[in-house]
Coordinates of C-alpha atoms in Angstrom, one line a residue:
Chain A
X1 CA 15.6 36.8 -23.5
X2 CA 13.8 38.3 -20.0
X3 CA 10.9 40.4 -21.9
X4 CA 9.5 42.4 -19.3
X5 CA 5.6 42.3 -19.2
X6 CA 5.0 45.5 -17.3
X7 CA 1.5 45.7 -16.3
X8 CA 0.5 41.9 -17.8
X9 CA 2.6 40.0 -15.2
X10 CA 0.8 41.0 -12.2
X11 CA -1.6 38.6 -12.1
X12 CA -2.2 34.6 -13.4
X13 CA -5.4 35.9 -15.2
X14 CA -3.8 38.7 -17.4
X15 CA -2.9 38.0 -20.6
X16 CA -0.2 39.9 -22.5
X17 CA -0.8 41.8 -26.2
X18 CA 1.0 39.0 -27.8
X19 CA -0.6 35.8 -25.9
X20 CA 1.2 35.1 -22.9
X21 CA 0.6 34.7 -19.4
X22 CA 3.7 35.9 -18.0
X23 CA 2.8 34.2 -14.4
X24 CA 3.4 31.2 -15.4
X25 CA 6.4 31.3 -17.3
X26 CA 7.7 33.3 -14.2
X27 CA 7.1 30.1 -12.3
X28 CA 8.7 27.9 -15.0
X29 CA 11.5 30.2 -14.3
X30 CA 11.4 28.8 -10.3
X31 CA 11.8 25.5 -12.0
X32 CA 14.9 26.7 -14.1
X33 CA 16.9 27.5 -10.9
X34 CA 16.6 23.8 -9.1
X35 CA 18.9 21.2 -9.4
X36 CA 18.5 18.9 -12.5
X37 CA 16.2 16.3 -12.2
X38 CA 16.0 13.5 -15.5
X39 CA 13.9 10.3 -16.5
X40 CA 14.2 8.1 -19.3
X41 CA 12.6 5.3 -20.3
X42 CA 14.4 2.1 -20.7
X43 CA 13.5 -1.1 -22.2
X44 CA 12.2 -2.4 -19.2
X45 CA 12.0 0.2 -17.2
X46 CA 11.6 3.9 -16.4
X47 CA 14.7 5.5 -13.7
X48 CA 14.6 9.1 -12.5
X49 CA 17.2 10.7 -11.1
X50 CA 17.9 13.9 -8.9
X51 CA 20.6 16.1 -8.3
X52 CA 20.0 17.2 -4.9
X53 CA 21.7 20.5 -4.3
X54 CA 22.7 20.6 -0.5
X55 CA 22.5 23.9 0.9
X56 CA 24.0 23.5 4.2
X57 CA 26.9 20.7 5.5
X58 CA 24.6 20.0 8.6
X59 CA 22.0 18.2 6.1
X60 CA 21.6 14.6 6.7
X61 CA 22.7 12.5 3.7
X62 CA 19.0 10.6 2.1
X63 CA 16.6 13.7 4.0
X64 CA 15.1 16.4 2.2
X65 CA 13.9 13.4 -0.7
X66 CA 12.9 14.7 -3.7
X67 CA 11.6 11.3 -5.0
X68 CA 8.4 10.2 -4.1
X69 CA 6.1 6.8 -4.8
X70 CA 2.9 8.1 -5.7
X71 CA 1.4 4.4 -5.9
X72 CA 2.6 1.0 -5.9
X73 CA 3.9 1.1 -9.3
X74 CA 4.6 4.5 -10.5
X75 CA 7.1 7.4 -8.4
X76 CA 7.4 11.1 -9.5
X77 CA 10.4 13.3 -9.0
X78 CA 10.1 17.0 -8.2
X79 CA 12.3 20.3 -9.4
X80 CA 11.6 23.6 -8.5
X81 CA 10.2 24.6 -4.9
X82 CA 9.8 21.6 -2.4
X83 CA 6.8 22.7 -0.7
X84 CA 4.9 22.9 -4.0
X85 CA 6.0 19.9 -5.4
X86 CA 5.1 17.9 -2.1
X87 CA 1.6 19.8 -2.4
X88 CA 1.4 17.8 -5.7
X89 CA 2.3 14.7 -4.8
X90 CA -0.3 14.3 -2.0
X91 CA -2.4 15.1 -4.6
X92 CA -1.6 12.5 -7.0
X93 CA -1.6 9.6 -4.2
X94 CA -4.7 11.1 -3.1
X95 CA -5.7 10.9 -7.2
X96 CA -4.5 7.2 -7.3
X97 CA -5.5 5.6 -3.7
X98 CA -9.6 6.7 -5.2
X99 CA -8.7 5.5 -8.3
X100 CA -8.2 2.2 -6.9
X101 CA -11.2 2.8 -4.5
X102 CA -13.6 2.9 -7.1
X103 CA -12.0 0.9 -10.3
X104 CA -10.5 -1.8 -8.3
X105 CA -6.9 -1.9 -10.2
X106 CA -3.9 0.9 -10.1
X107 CA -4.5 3.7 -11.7
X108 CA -3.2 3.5 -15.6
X109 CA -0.1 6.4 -15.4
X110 CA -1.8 8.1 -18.2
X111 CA -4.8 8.8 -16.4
X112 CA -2.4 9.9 -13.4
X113 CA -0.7 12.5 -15.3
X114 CA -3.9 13.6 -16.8
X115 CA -5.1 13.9 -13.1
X116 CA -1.6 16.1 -12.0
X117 CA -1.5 17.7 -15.2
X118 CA -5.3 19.2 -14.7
X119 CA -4.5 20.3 -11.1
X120 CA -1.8 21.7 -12.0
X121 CA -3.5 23.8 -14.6
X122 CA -5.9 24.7 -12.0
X123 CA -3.9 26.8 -10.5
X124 CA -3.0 28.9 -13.4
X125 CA -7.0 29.9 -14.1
X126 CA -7.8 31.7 -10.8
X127 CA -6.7 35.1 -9.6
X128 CA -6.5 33.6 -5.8
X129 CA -4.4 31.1 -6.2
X130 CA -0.9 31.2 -7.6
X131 CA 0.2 28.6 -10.3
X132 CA 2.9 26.0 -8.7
X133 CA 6.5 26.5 -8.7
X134 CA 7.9 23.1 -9.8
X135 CA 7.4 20.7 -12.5
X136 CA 7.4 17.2 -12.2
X137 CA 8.6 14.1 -13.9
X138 CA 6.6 11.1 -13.4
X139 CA 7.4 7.2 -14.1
X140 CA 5.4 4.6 -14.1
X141 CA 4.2 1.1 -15.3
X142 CA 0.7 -0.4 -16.3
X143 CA -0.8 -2.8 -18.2
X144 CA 0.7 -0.8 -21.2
X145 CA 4.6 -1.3 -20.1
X146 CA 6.6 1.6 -18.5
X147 CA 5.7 5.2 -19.3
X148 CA 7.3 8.6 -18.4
X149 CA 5.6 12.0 -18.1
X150 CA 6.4 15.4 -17.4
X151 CA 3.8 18.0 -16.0
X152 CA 5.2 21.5 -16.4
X153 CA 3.5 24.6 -14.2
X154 CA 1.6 25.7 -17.0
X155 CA -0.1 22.0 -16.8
X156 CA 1.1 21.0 -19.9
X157 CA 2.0 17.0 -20.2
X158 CA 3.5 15.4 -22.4
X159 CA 5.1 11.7 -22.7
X160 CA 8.5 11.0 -23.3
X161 CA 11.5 8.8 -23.7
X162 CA 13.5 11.0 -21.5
X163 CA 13.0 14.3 -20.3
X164 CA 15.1 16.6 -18.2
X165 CA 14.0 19.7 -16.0
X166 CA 15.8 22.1 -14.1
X167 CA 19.1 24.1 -14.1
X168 CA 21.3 21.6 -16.5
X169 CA 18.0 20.5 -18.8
X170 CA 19.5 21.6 -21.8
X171 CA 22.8 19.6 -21.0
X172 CA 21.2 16.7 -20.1
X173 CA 18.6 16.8 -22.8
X174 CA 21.6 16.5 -25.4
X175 CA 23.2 13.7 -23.5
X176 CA 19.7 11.8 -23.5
X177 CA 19.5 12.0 -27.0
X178 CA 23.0 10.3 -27.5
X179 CA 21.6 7.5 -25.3
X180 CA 19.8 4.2 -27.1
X181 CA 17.0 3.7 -24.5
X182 CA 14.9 1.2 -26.5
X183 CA 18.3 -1.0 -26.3
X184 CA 18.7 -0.2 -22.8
X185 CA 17.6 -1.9 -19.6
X186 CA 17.5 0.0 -16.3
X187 CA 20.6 -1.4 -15.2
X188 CA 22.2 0.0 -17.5
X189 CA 19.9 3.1 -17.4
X190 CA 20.9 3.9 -13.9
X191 CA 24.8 4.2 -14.4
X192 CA 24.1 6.6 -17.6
X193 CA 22.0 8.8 -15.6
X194 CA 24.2 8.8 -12.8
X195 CA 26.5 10.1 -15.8
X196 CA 24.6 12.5 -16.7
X197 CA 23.8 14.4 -13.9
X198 CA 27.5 14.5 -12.7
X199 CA 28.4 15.6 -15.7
X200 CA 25.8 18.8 -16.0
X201 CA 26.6 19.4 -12.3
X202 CA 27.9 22.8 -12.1
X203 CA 31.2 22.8 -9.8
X204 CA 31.6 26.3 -10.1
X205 CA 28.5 27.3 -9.2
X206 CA 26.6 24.9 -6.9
X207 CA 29.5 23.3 -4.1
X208 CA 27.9 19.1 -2.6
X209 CA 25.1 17.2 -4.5
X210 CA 23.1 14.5 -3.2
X211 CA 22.5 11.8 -5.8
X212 CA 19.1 10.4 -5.7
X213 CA 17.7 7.9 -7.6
X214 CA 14.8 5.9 -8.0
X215 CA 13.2 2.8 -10.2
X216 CA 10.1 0.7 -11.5
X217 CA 11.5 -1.9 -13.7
X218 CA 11.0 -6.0 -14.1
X219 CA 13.9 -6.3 -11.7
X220 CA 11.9 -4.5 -9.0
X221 CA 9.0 -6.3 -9.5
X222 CA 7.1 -3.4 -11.1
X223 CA 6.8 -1.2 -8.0
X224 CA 8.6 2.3 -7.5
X225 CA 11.7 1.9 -5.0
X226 CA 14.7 4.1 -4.6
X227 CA 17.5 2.1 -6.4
X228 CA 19.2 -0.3 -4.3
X229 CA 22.7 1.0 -2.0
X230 CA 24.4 -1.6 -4.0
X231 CA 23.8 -0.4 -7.5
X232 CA 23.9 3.1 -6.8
X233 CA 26.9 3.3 -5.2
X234 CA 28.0 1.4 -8.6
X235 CA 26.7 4.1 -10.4
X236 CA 28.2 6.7 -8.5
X237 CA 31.4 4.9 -8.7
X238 CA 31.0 4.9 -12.9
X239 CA 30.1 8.2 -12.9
X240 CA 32.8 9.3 -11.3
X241 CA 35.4 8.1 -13.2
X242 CA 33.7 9.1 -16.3
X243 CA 33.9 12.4 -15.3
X244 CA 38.0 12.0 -14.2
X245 CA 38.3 10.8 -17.8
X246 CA 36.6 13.8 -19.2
X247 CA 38.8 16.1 -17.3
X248 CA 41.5 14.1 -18.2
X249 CA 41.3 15.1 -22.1
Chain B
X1 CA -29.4 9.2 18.2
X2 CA -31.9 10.8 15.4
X3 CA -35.7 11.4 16.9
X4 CA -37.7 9.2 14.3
X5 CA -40.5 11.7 12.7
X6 CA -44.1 10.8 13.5
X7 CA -44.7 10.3 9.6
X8 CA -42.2 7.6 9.6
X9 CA -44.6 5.2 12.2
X10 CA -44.1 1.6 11.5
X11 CA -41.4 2.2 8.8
X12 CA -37.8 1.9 9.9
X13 CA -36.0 5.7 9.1
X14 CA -33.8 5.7 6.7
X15 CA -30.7 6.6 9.5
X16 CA -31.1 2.9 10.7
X17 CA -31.2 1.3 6.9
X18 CA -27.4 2.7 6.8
X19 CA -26.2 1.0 10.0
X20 CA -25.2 -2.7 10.2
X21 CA -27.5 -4.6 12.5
X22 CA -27.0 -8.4 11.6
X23 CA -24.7 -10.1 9.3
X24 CA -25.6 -11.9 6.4
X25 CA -22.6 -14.3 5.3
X26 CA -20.2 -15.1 7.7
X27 CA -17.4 -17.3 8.8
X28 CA -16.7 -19.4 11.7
X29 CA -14.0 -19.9 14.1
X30 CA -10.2 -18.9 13.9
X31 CA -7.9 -20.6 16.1
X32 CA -4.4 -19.5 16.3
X33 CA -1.0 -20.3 18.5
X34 CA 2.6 -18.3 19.0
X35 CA 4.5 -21.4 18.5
X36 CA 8.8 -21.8 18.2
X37 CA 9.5 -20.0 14.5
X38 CA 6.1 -17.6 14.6
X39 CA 2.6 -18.1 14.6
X40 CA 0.4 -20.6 13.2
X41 CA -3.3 -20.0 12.5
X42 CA -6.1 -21.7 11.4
X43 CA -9.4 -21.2 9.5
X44 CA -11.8 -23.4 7.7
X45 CA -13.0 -22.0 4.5
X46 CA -16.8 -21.7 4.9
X47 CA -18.8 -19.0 4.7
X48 CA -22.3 -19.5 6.0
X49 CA -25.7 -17.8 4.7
X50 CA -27.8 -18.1 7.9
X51 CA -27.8 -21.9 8.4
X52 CA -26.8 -22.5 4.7
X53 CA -23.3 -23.8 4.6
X54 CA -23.4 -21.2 1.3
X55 CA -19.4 -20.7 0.3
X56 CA -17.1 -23.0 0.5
X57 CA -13.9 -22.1 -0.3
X58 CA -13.2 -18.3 1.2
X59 CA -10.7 -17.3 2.4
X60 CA -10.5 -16.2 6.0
X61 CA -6.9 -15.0 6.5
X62 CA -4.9 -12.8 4.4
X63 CA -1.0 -11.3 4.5
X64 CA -0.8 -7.6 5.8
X65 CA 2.4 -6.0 4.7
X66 CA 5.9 -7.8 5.6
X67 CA 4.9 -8.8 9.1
X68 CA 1.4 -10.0 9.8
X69 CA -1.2 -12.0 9.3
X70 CA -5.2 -11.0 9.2
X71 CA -7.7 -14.1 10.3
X72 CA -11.7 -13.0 10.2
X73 CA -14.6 -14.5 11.2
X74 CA -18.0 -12.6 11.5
X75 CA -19.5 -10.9 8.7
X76 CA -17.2 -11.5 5.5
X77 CA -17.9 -8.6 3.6
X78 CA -16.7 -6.6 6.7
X79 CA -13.6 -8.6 6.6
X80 CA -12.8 -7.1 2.6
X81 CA -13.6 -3.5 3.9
X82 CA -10.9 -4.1 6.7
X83 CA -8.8 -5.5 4.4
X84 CA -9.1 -2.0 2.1
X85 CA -8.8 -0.2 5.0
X86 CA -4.9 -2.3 5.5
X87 CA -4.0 -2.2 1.9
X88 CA -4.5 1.8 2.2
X89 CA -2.2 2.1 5.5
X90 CA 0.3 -0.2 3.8
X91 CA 0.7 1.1 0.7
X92 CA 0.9 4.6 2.3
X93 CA 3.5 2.9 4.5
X94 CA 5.5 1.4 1.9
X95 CA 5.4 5.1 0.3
X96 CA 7.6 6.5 2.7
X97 CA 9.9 4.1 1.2
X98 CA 12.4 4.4 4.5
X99 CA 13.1 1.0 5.6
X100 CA 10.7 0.8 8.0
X101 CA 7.5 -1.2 8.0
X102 CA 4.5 -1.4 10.1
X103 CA 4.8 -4.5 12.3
X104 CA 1.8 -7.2 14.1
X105 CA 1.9 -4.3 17.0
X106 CA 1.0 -1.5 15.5
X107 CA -1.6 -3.2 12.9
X108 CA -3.3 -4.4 15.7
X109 CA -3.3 -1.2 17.4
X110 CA -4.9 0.3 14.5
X111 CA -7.8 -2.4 14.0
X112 CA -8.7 -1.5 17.7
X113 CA -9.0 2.1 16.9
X114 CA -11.1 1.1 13.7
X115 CA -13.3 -1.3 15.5
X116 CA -13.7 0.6 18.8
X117 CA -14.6 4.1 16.6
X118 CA -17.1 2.2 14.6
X119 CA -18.8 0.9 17.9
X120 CA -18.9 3.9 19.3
X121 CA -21.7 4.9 16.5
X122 CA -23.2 1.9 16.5
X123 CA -22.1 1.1 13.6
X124 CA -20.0 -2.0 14.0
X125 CA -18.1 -3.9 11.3
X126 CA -19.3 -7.3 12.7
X127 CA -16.1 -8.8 12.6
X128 CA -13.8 -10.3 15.3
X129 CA -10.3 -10.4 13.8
X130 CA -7.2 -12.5 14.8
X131 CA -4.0 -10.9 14.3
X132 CA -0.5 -12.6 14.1
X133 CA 2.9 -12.0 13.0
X134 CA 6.6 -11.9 13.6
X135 CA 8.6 -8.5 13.4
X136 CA 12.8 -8.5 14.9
X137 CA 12.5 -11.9 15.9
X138 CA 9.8 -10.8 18.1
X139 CA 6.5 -12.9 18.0
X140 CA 3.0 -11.1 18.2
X141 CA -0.5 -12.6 18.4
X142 CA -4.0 -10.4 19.4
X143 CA -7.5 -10.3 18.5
X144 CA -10.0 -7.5 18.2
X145 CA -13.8 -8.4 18.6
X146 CA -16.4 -6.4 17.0
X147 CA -17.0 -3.9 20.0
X148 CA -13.3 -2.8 19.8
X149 CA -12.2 -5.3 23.0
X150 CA -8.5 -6.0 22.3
X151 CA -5.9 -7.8 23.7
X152 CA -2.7 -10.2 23.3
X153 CA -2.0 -13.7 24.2
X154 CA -0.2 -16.6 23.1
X155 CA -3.0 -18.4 21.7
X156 CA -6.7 -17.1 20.6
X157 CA -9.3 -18.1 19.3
X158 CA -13.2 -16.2 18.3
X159 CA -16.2 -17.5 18.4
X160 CA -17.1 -21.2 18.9
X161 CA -13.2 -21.6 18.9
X162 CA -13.0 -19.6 22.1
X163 CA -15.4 -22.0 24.4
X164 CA -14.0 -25.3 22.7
X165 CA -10.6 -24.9 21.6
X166 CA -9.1 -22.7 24.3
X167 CA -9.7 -24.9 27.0
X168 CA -7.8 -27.2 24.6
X169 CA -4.9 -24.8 24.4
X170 CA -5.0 -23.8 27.4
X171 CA -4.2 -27.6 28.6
X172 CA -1.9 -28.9 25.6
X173 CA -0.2 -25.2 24.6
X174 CA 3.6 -24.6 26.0
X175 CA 6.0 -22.4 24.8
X176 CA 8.4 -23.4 22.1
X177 CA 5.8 -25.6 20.1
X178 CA 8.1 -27.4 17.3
X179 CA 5.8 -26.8 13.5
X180 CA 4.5 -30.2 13.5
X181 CA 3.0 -30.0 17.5
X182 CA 1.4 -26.6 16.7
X183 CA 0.0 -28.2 13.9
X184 CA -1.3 -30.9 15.5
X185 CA -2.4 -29.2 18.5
X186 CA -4.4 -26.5 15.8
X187 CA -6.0 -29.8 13.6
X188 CA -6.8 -30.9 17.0
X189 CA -9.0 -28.1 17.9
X190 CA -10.3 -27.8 14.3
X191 CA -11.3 -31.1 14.4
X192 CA -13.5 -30.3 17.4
X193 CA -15.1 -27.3 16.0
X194 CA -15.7 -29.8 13.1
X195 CA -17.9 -32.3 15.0
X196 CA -19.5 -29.7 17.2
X197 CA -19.8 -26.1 15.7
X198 CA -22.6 -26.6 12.5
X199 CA -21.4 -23.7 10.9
X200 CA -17.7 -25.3 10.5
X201 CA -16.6 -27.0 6.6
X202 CA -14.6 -29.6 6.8
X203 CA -11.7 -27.8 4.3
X204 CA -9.3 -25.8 6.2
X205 CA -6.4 -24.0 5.4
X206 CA -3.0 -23.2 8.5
X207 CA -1.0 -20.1 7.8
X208 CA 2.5 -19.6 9.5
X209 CA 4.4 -16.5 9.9
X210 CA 7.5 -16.3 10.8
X211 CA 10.5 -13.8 10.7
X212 CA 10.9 -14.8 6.8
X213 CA 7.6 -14.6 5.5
X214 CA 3.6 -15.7 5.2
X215 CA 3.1 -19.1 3.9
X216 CA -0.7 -20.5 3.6
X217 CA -0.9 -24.1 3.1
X218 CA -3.3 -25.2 -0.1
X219 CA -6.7 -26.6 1.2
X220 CA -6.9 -29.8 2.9
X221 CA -9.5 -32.2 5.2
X222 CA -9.8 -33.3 7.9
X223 CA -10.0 -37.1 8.8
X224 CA -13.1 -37.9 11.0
X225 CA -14.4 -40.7 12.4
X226 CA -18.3 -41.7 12.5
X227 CA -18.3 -45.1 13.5
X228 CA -19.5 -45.0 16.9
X229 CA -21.3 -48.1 17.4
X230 CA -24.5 -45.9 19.1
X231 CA -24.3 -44.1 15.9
X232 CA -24.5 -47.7 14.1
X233 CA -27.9 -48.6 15.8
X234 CA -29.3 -45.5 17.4
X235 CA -33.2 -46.8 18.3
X236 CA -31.8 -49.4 20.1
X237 CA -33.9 -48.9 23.7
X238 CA -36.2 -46.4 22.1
X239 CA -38.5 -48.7 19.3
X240 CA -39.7 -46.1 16.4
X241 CA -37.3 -43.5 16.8
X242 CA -35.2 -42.4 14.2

């Protein structure tokens, strides 16, 4: 798997013989060893998820948020090295607060992930700067309905129905793709993910996680907002006993 | 300041064409009261051209966030810049998305610092702003003029409103108001500024805050009364007047 580019990895403006640019896909790899962060779009809604690794039992439960609003109505939900990522979200607040200045309405979330997505990409075309060590999954909703991105370090976008990023990606793509989002409304949307990341939490590995999630739906009025106490602790509660149920078998 | 270049003679440089130096459309008085529940405030909906009564149904006080209330008179188009300027400090406020919201206090607080600073390079925005609100059960009510001058009180008042409704207040005002006294008492100084400031419209609109919200009532008029009877035969003792 690790192919070692001995002499093309040293810097972001080296390719390799056989077309790669092994800087980046070194910092995809700082991605890779984060806690798993997931988004999926529901029917009337988009809800994004974190599984905040705690490092230390002196951490203050809801500090360290890896959830951000970027605008009134769209949030975006980091994995991979916190500094970075909170680099890129001033960037995209500062992207959608001139946005606003100069068109007069909130920017369209396709034209906010085109804005990340090129920044991001920025960073991998200069030998002074290094390319940034987290990707992102961003939610929103426009005039076109609820929309989910996710910007990569490379700078690559795409949209999707759900996407997943981090240690358990692969686990939680699969259980994404059991899910019936179009059927779904975030309600609903916030107990599966809740599931999910429980259940691609590695015990053995990582000790404590921090659950954190966030929403822009009908039911909050269109704006990002961490999910209400109440419905997360429901979540929680679900995904619990999912899990005991599991274990059970 | 910038030395103007001898070429430039009668022509004004091009430093002083970016500075404000008069308004152009602007609204009259805002009158405002702490009263039992919050704070009422009033505003009448005119926005004059010079000595045109030009606009007549603007709207001189806006909702700020979860706590306050924005009244303007003075240059209007000044009054939408300040208002970008809020929406931007709320909405990065809201961001932080930690329970906590920026209250009347600190709003005002910031208004100075925006009005002041653009004073000091004589640049103002020619505004003078009334700010109200209600945050923990605690009631707030200040003003700003245009040369940054700040300060709190329980009832305030700009322009024509400060030399003929506060003496008003100032008499009638107690604490406690119920809603329908601070109403009164507030129609009772608009209805003043009415008859006697020639900038005023007779379509006004009261905002309240209070601990639950903002609520702006819908438009509405005053009721005036013309039938003096020297206003019924005014050249009576001077023949050929009119």
């Amino acid at each position: 798997m690790s192919s070692i580019g001995t002499g093309y990895d040293l810097s972001v403006t080296t390719f390799s013989p056989d077309g790669r640019v092994f800087q980046i896909e070194y910092a995809a790899k700082a991605v890779d060893n984060s806690g798993t962060v997931i988004g999926i779009k529901c029917k009337d809604g988009i809800v994004l998820g974190v599984e905040k690794l705690i490092t230390s039992k002196m951490m203050l439960p809801g500090s360290n948020r890896r959830i951000h609003s970027v605008h009134r109505h769209s949030g975006m939900a980091v994995a991979g090295l916190a500094a970075d990522g909170r680099q890129i979200v001033a960037r995209a607040k500062s992207e959608a607060t001139s946005y606003e200045s100069t068109y007069g309405e909130a920017i369209p979330v396709k034209e906010l992930a085109q804005r990340v997505a090129s920044y991001v990409h920025l960073c991998t075309l200069y030998w002074w700067l290094r390319p940034f060590g987290c990707g992102v999954i961003l939610g929103g909703y426009d005039r076109d309905g609820p929309q989910l991105y996710m910007v990569e370090p490379s700078g690559i976008s795409y949209r999707y129905f759900g996407a997943a990023i981090g240690k358990g990606k692969q686990a939680a793509k699969t259980e994404v793709e059991k899910l019936k989002l179009s059927e779904m409304t975030c309600r609903e949307g916030i107990i599966e993910v809740a599931k999910i990341i429980y259940k691609v939490h590695d015990e053995a590995k990582d000790k404590a996680f921090e659950l954190e999630m966030s929403w822009v739906c009908e039911e909050s009025k269109r704006q990002h907002e961490k999910v209400p106490e109440v419905l997360l602790e429901e979540a929680k509660v679900a995904a619990r006993l999912a899990l005991e149920e599991m274990d059970a078998d | 300041m910038d030395q103007k270049p001898f070429s430039q003679g009668l022509l004004s440089s091009e430093a002083d064409s970016q500075r404000t130096l008069y308004p152009y459309v602007t609204g009259t008085s805002v009158v405002a009261l702490k009263y039992k529940d919050g704070i009422l405030m009033a505003a009448d909906m005119g926005g004059s051209y010079g000595s045109t009564l030009r606009y007549k149904s603007v709207e001189r006080m806006k909702s700020i966030g979860k706590h306050s209330l924005l009244g303007a008179s003075g240059e209007l188009s000044d009054f939408q810049e300040i208002l970008r300027y809020l929406d931007e400090l709320i909405l990065y406020d809201n961001m932080w998305d930690d329970g906590n919201s920026l209250g009347p206090k600190e709003v005002h607080s910031y208004l100075t610092r925006v009005m002041y600073n653009r004073r000091n390079k004589f640049n103002p925005l020619w505004s003078s702003l009334v700010l109200g609100g209600v945050k923990n059960g605690e009631k707030y009510l200040g003003m700003v003029s245009m040369i940054g001058v700040h300060f709190e009180d329980n009832h305030v008042a700009t322009g024509f409103g400060n030399h003929l409704a506060r003496p008003i207040l100032r008499e009638e005002w107690h604490e406690n108001l119920s809603f329908e006294d601070g109403v009164k008492l507030l129609e009772k100084c608009m209805r003043v500024l009415l008859y006697r400031d020639r900038s005023a419209v007779n379509k006004l609109q009261i905002a309240k805050i209070t601990e639950e919200g903002v609520t702006v009532s819908q438009p509405y008029s005053l009721k005036t009364f013309w039938g003096f009877s020297a206003f019924s035969n005014p050249t009576v003792g001077a023949e050929g007047s009119w």
